[in-house]
Amino acid sequence: MDYKFVFFGTPRFSVRVLDALESADLLPALIVTAPDRPAGRGQEMKPSPVKVWATERGIDVLAPEKIKNNEEFLAEIGNTDWDFFVVAAYGKILPSAVLEAPERGVLNVHPSLLPKFRGPSPVLSAILANERETGVSIMLLDEEMDHGPVLAAASIDIDEEDWPMKGSELEDLLATEGGNLLAETIPQWMDDDISAEEQNHAEATYTKKFTDEDAKLDLAGDPVQNLLKIRAFDKNPRAYFIENNKRVIVTEAQIVEGKLVLSKVIPEGKKEMSFEEYLKLGTSR
């Protein structure tokens, strides 16, 4: 399958989608990702996970700071007749000039069953809403957020004993499922074997970009909601509570006889330890 397409993506989620495409012999001719950013204690400039993936395979990369009104970028992608574009967690909204550039449109991998959980945080929002049945959608992008028609969708019903999953684990699972579904959908779309179905916009729900404050726990509150937060916020931001004016990150917990039982924590300035070890530090209430 010799399709000519551009892939837009940035984080680990995007890499999982690229891995699935590569397994199906579908490699982009060009990759667009975020510019290198400072990271770590030394604030050394680091490439995005997608840029690393592309560099390892010798695929050309563009990393514009912005796309809208970027004439140089538009000229760069406008000098080729592209079949389609793919977007998977790119992190920027594509302007109409980009959406209209490829012959068959722009395909997006979205980790929810649209129209549910539109927006920037569908995976974490599904966990926080205690939605064990979730999934992925392949849609055609238009100028509104996650509004375009759906080409394919696949639901994933997670076993009750595995729920709630950690945010990073569910994201990896949905990225891989989304990549596999995309690899199946592309040839069907290019051969006109499937059609795009408009979403039921009246049933749409929306997500937001979570902040550090959203990850703060109320240990006196609902134990189920606290557990959902601990599992969802397992990377950035991370679930935490404040004790003696210091932050304590909670990395694992369970519900036992209806009560939240903390298992592992990372006290401010220290390494991960069991909650029992933390209590012995004499910093608890």
Short mmCIF file of C-alpha atoms in Angstrom, two decimals:
data_model
loop_
_atom_site.label_atom_id
_atom_site.label_comp_id
_atom_site.label_asym_id
_atom_site.label_seq_id
_atom_site.Cartn_x
_atom_site.Cartn_y
_atom_site.Cartn_z
CA MET A 1 0.00 0.00 0.00
CA ASP A 2 1.91 2.98 -1.28
CA TYR A 3 0.01 5.93 0.15
CA LYS A 4 1.60 9.34 0.44
CA PHE A 5 0.68 10.92 3.76
CA VAL A 6 1.85 13.22 6.55
CA PHE A 7 1.61 12.25 10.23
CA PHE A 8 1.01 14.90 12.89
CA GLY A 9 1.79 13.86 16.48
CA THR A 10 3.96 14.52 19.50
CA PRO A 11 3.82 12.33 22.66
CA ARG A 12 4.08 8.64 23.49
CA PHE A 13 0.45 8.11 22.39
CA SER A 14 1.44 9.15 18.87
CA VAL A 15 4.38 6.73 18.86
CA ARG A 16 2.06 3.84 19.69
CA VAL A 17 -0.10 4.76 16.72
CA LEU A 18 2.99 4.99 14.49
CA ASP A 19 4.14 1.56 15.67
CA ALA A 20 0.80 0.08 14.61
CA LEU A 21 1.00 1.78 11.21
CA GLU A 22 4.56 0.54 10.72
CA SER A 23 3.44 -3.02 11.49
CA ALA A 24 0.90 -2.66 8.68
CA ASP A 25 3.55 -1.31 6.25
CA LEU A 26 2.04 2.17 6.38
CA LEU A 27 4.85 4.68 6.88
CA PRO A 28 4.38 8.44 6.54
CA ALA A 29 6.57 10.33 4.08
CA LEU A 30 6.74 13.31 6.47
CA ILE A 31 6.16 13.81 10.19
CA VAL A 32 5.09 17.05 11.86
CA THR A 33 5.67 17.34 15.60
CA ALA A 34 6.28 19.87 18.37
CA PRO A 35 9.65 21.66 18.60
CA ASP A 36 12.33 20.44 21.01
CA ARG A 37 11.55 21.49 24.60
CA PRO A 38 13.65 21.85 27.77
CA ALA A 39 13.17 18.87 30.08
CA GLY A 40 14.56 17.42 33.31
CA ARG A 41 16.47 19.12 36.09
CA GLY A 42 19.07 20.48 33.72
CA GLN A 43 16.39 21.82 31.35
CA GLU A 44 18.27 20.30 28.42
CA MET A 45 16.53 20.58 25.06
CA LYS A 46 14.82 17.29 24.23
CA PRO A 47 13.05 16.16 21.04
CA SER A 48 9.49 14.87 21.20
CA PRO A 49 8.99 11.08 21.32
CA VAL A 50 7.65 11.25 17.75
CA LYS A 51 10.74 13.09 16.50
CA VAL A 52 12.95 10.41 18.05
CA TRP A 53 10.85 7.71 16.33
CA ALA A 54 11.07 9.49 12.96
CA THR A 55 14.80 10.14 13.22
CA GLU A 56 15.48 6.47 13.93
CA ARG A 57 13.73 5.60 10.66
CA GLY A 58 15.14 8.39 8.53
CA ILE A 59 11.77 10.07 8.02
CA ASP A 60 11.79 13.82 7.40
CA VAL A 61 10.50 15.93 10.29
CA LEU A 62 9.03 19.42 10.53
CA ALA A 63 8.66 20.99 13.98
CA PRO A 64 7.04 24.41 13.58
CA GLU A 65 6.35 26.49 16.67
CA LYS A 66 3.01 27.41 15.13
CA ILE A 67 1.03 26.37 12.07
CA LYS A 68 -1.64 29.03 11.70
CA ASN A 69 -0.51 31.80 9.34
CA ASN A 70 2.87 30.05 8.95
CA GLU A 71 3.47 30.61 5.25
CA GLU A 72 6.77 28.73 5.23
CA PHE A 73 5.17 25.62 6.72
CA LEU A 74 2.16 25.80 4.40
CA ALA A 75 4.47 26.10 1.40
CA GLU A 76 6.49 23.09 2.64
CA ILE A 77 3.52 20.75 2.79
CA GLY A 78 1.83 22.37 -0.21
CA ASN A 79 4.49 21.32 -2.69
CA THR A 80 3.36 17.66 -2.69
CA ASP A 81 0.12 15.96 -3.70
CA TRP A 82 -0.79 14.14 -0.47
CA ASP A 83 -3.38 11.36 -0.29
CA PHE A 84 -4.35 12.15 3.31
CA PHE A 85 -2.99 13.37 6.64
CA VAL A 86 -3.13 11.56 10.00
CA VAL A 87 -3.39 13.36 13.35
CA ALA A 88 -2.82 11.56 16.66
CA ALA A 89 -2.28 13.74 19.76
CA TYR A 90 -0.50 16.51 17.90
CA GLY A 91 -1.56 19.18 20.38
CA LYS A 92 -2.37 21.97 17.93
CA ILE A 93 -5.55 22.80 16.00
CA LEU A 94 -5.05 22.55 12.26
CA PRO A 95 -6.23 25.56 10.23
CA SER A 96 -8.44 25.15 7.17
CA ALA A 97 -5.46 25.55 4.82
CA VAL A 98 -3.98 22.35 6.25
CA LEU A 99 -7.28 20.47 6.48
CA GLU A 100 -7.91 21.14 2.79
CA ALA A 101 -4.43 20.21 1.56
CA PRO A 102 -4.70 16.40 1.16
CA GLU A 103 -6.99 14.83 -1.42
CA ARG A 104 -8.83 12.51 1.00
CA GLY A 105 -8.89 14.70 4.09
CA VAL A 106 -7.35 14.48 7.55
CA LEU A 107 -7.89 11.33 9.64
CA ASN A 108 -7.76 11.62 13.43
CA VAL A 109 -7.28 8.93 16.07
CA HIS A 110 -9.39 9.90 19.08
CA PRO A 111 -9.32 7.74 22.25
CA SER A 112 -13.02 7.74 23.04
CA LEU A 113 -16.29 6.60 21.53
CA LEU A 114 -17.36 9.86 19.92
CA PRO A 115 -19.35 11.98 20.49
CA LYS A 116 -18.48 11.19 24.12
CA PHE A 117 -15.41 12.83 25.64
CA ARG A 118 -14.48 15.29 22.95
CA GLY A 119 -11.53 17.52 23.73
CA PRO A 120 -8.00 17.30 25.15
CA SER A 121 -8.30 14.65 27.90
CA PRO A 122 -10.65 11.80 26.89
CA VAL A 123 -8.62 9.03 28.55
CA LEU A 124 -8.32 10.62 31.98
CA SER A 125 -11.91 11.84 31.79
CA ALA A 126 -13.15 8.30 31.14
CA ILE A 127 -11.37 7.05 34.26
CA LEU A 128 -12.59 9.93 36.42
CA ALA A 129 -16.15 9.30 35.18
CA ASN A 130 -15.75 5.60 36.05
CA GLU A 131 -16.54 4.66 32.43
CA ARG A 132 -15.16 1.13 32.16
CA GLU A 133 -16.47 0.70 28.61
CA THR A 134 -14.54 3.05 26.39
CA GLY A 135 -12.87 2.83 23.00
CA VAL A 136 -11.39 4.63 20.01
CA SER A 137 -12.75 6.48 17.00
CA ILE A 138 -11.27 7.27 13.60
CA MET A 139 -12.78 10.51 12.35
CA LEU A 140 -12.33 13.09 9.63
CA LEU A 141 -11.21 16.40 11.07
CA ASP A 142 -13.13 19.57 10.42
CA GLU A 143 -12.61 23.02 11.92
CA GLU A 144 -14.53 22.27 15.15
CA MET A 145 -13.12 20.25 18.04
CA ASP A 146 -13.65 16.49 17.51
CA HIS A 147 -16.77 17.34 15.53
CA GLY A 148 -16.12 15.66 12.18
CA PRO A 149 -17.78 12.50 10.81
CA VAL A 150 -16.64 9.09 12.08
CA LEU A 151 -15.16 6.48 9.75
CA ALA A 152 -14.72 3.67 12.28
CA ALA A 153 -14.99 2.99 16.01
CA ALA A 154 -14.08 0.12 18.32
CA SER A 155 -15.20 -0.33 21.92
CA ILE A 156 -13.06 -1.82 24.66
CA ASP A 157 -14.72 -3.35 27.70
CA ILE A 158 -12.09 -3.67 30.41
CA ASP A 159 -12.40 -6.50 32.92
CA GLU A 160 -13.85 -5.36 36.23
CA GLU A 161 -10.85 -6.65 38.19
CA ASP A 162 -8.54 -4.45 36.06
CA TRP A 163 -10.55 -1.30 36.68
CA PRO A 164 -9.81 1.48 37.31
CA MET A 165 -6.68 1.38 35.13
CA LYS A 166 -3.84 3.84 35.46
CA GLY A 167 -4.06 6.75 33.06
CA SER A 168 -0.83 5.92 31.26
CA GLU A 169 -1.81 2.25 30.87
CA LEU A 170 -5.23 3.03 29.42
CA GLU A 171 -3.69 5.63 27.12
CA ASP A 172 -1.20 3.05 25.80
CA LEU A 173 -3.97 0.49 25.31
CA LEU A 174 -6.19 2.92 23.42
CA ALA A 175 -3.30 4.25 21.34
CA THR A 176 -2.42 0.75 20.17
CA GLU A 177 -6.07 -0.10 19.50
CA GLY A 178 -6.48 3.20 17.68
CA GLY A 179 -3.39 2.60 15.57
CA ASN A 180 -4.59 -0.87 14.60
CA LEU A 181 -8.05 0.46 13.74
CA LEU A 182 -6.50 3.26 11.70
CA ALA A 183 -4.36 0.77 9.77
CA GLU A 184 -7.52 -1.19 8.91
CA THR A 185 -9.48 1.94 8.04
CA ILE A 186 -6.99 3.64 5.69
CA PRO A 187 -7.21 1.18 2.77
CA GLN A 188 -10.99 0.93 3.15
CA TRP A 189 -11.28 4.72 3.06
CA MET A 190 -8.94 5.05 0.10
CA ASP A 191 -10.90 2.36 -1.79
CA ASP A 192 -14.28 3.95 -0.95
CA ASP A 193 -15.34 0.82 0.94
CA ILE A 194 -16.55 2.80 3.97
CA SER A 195 -18.42 6.05 4.40
CA ALA A 196 -18.17 8.82 6.96
CA GLU A 197 -21.07 8.96 9.45
CA GLU A 198 -22.00 12.27 11.07
CA GLN A 199 -21.86 12.27 14.84
CA ASN A 200 -24.95 12.79 16.98
CA HIS A 201 -23.89 16.22 18.20
CA ALA A 202 -26.75 16.40 20.71
CA GLU A 203 -25.06 13.60 22.69
CA ALA A 204 -21.62 15.21 22.75
CA THR A 205 -19.74 15.55 26.03
CA TYR A 206 -16.56 17.54 26.49
CA THR A 207 -13.32 17.25 28.43
CA LYS A 208 -10.89 19.87 29.66
CA LYS A 209 -7.16 20.17 30.12
CA PHE A 210 -6.49 19.13 33.70
CA THR A 211 -4.43 21.21 36.10
CA ASP A 212 -2.44 20.40 39.21
CA GLU A 213 -5.42 21.43 41.34
CA ASP A 214 -7.62 18.78 39.66
CA ALA A 215 -5.23 16.08 40.90
CA LYS A 216 -5.47 17.12 44.57
CA LEU A 217 -7.06 14.49 46.79
CA ASP A 218 -9.58 15.01 49.57
CA LEU A 219 -8.79 12.05 51.77
CA ALA A 220 -11.93 12.70 53.80
CA GLY A 221 -14.04 12.55 50.65
CA ASP A 222 -15.55 9.79 48.53
CA PRO A 223 -13.08 6.84 48.50
CA VAL A 224 -14.10 5.76 44.97
CA GLN A 225 -13.52 9.23 43.54
CA ASN A 226 -10.16 9.41 45.31
CA LEU A 227 -9.13 6.04 43.88
CA LEU A 228 -10.19 7.13 40.39
CA LYS A 229 -8.02 10.24 40.76
CA ILE A 230 -5.03 8.23 41.98
CA ARG A 231 -5.25 5.87 39.02
CA ALA A 232 -6.00 8.56 36.43
CA PHE A 233 -3.35 11.07 37.51
CA ASP A 234 -0.31 8.79 37.45
CA LYS A 235 2.09 10.98 35.46
CA ASN A 236 1.50 14.68 34.90
CA PRO A 237 -0.25 15.93 36.95
CA ARG A 238 0.01 13.32 39.72
CA ALA A 239 -2.49 12.66 42.48
CA TYR A 240 -1.41 14.16 45.81
CA PHE A 241 -2.46 15.48 49.21
CA ILE A 242 -0.90 18.14 51.41
CA GLU A 243 0.41 17.18 54.86
CA ASN A 244 2.21 19.68 57.11
CA ASN A 245 2.47 22.08 54.15
CA LYS A 246 4.25 19.44 52.09
CA ARG A 247 3.05 17.59 49.04
CA VAL A 248 2.68 13.81 49.20
CA ILE A 249 2.13 12.08 45.85
CA VAL A 250 0.02 8.91 46.03
CA THR A 251 1.12 6.27 43.53
CA GLU A 252 -1.03 3.33 44.62
CA ALA A 253 -4.10 2.65 46.73
CA GLN A 254 -7.00 0.24 47.05
CA ILE A 255 -10.49 0.26 48.47
CA VAL A 256 -10.85 -2.20 51.34
CA GLU A 257 -14.25 -2.63 53.00
CA GLY A 258 -15.42 0.63 51.52
CA LYS A 259 -12.44 2.66 52.70
CA LEU A 260 -9.50 4.07 50.74
CA VAL A 261 -6.25 2.44 51.83
CA LEU A 262 -3.05 4.11 50.63
CA SER A 263 -0.26 1.72 49.62
CA LYS A 264 2.60 3.74 48.13
CA VAL A 265 3.50 7.43 48.28
CA ILE A 266 6.27 9.83 47.34
CA PRO A 267 6.74 12.44 50.09
CA GLU A 268 8.09 15.78 48.93
CA GLY A 269 11.87 15.55 48.41
CA LYS A 270 11.96 11.77 48.97
CA LYS A 271 11.75 8.54 47.00
CA GLU A 272 8.71 6.31 46.67
CA MET A 273 7.95 4.32 49.80
CA SER A 274 5.16 2.34 51.38
CA PHE A 275 2.54 4.34 53.24
CA GLU A 276 3.58 2.53 56.43
CA GLU A 277 7.14 3.81 55.97
CA TYR A 278 5.78 7.30 55.42
CA LEU A 279 3.82 7.15 58.68
CA LYS A 280 7.02 6.21 60.51
CA LEU A 281 8.66 9.41 59.30
CA GLY A 282 6.51 11.26 61.80
CA THR A 283 5.13 13.65 59.19
CA SER A 284 1.54 12.44 59.21
CA ARG A 285 -1.27 14.01 61.17
#
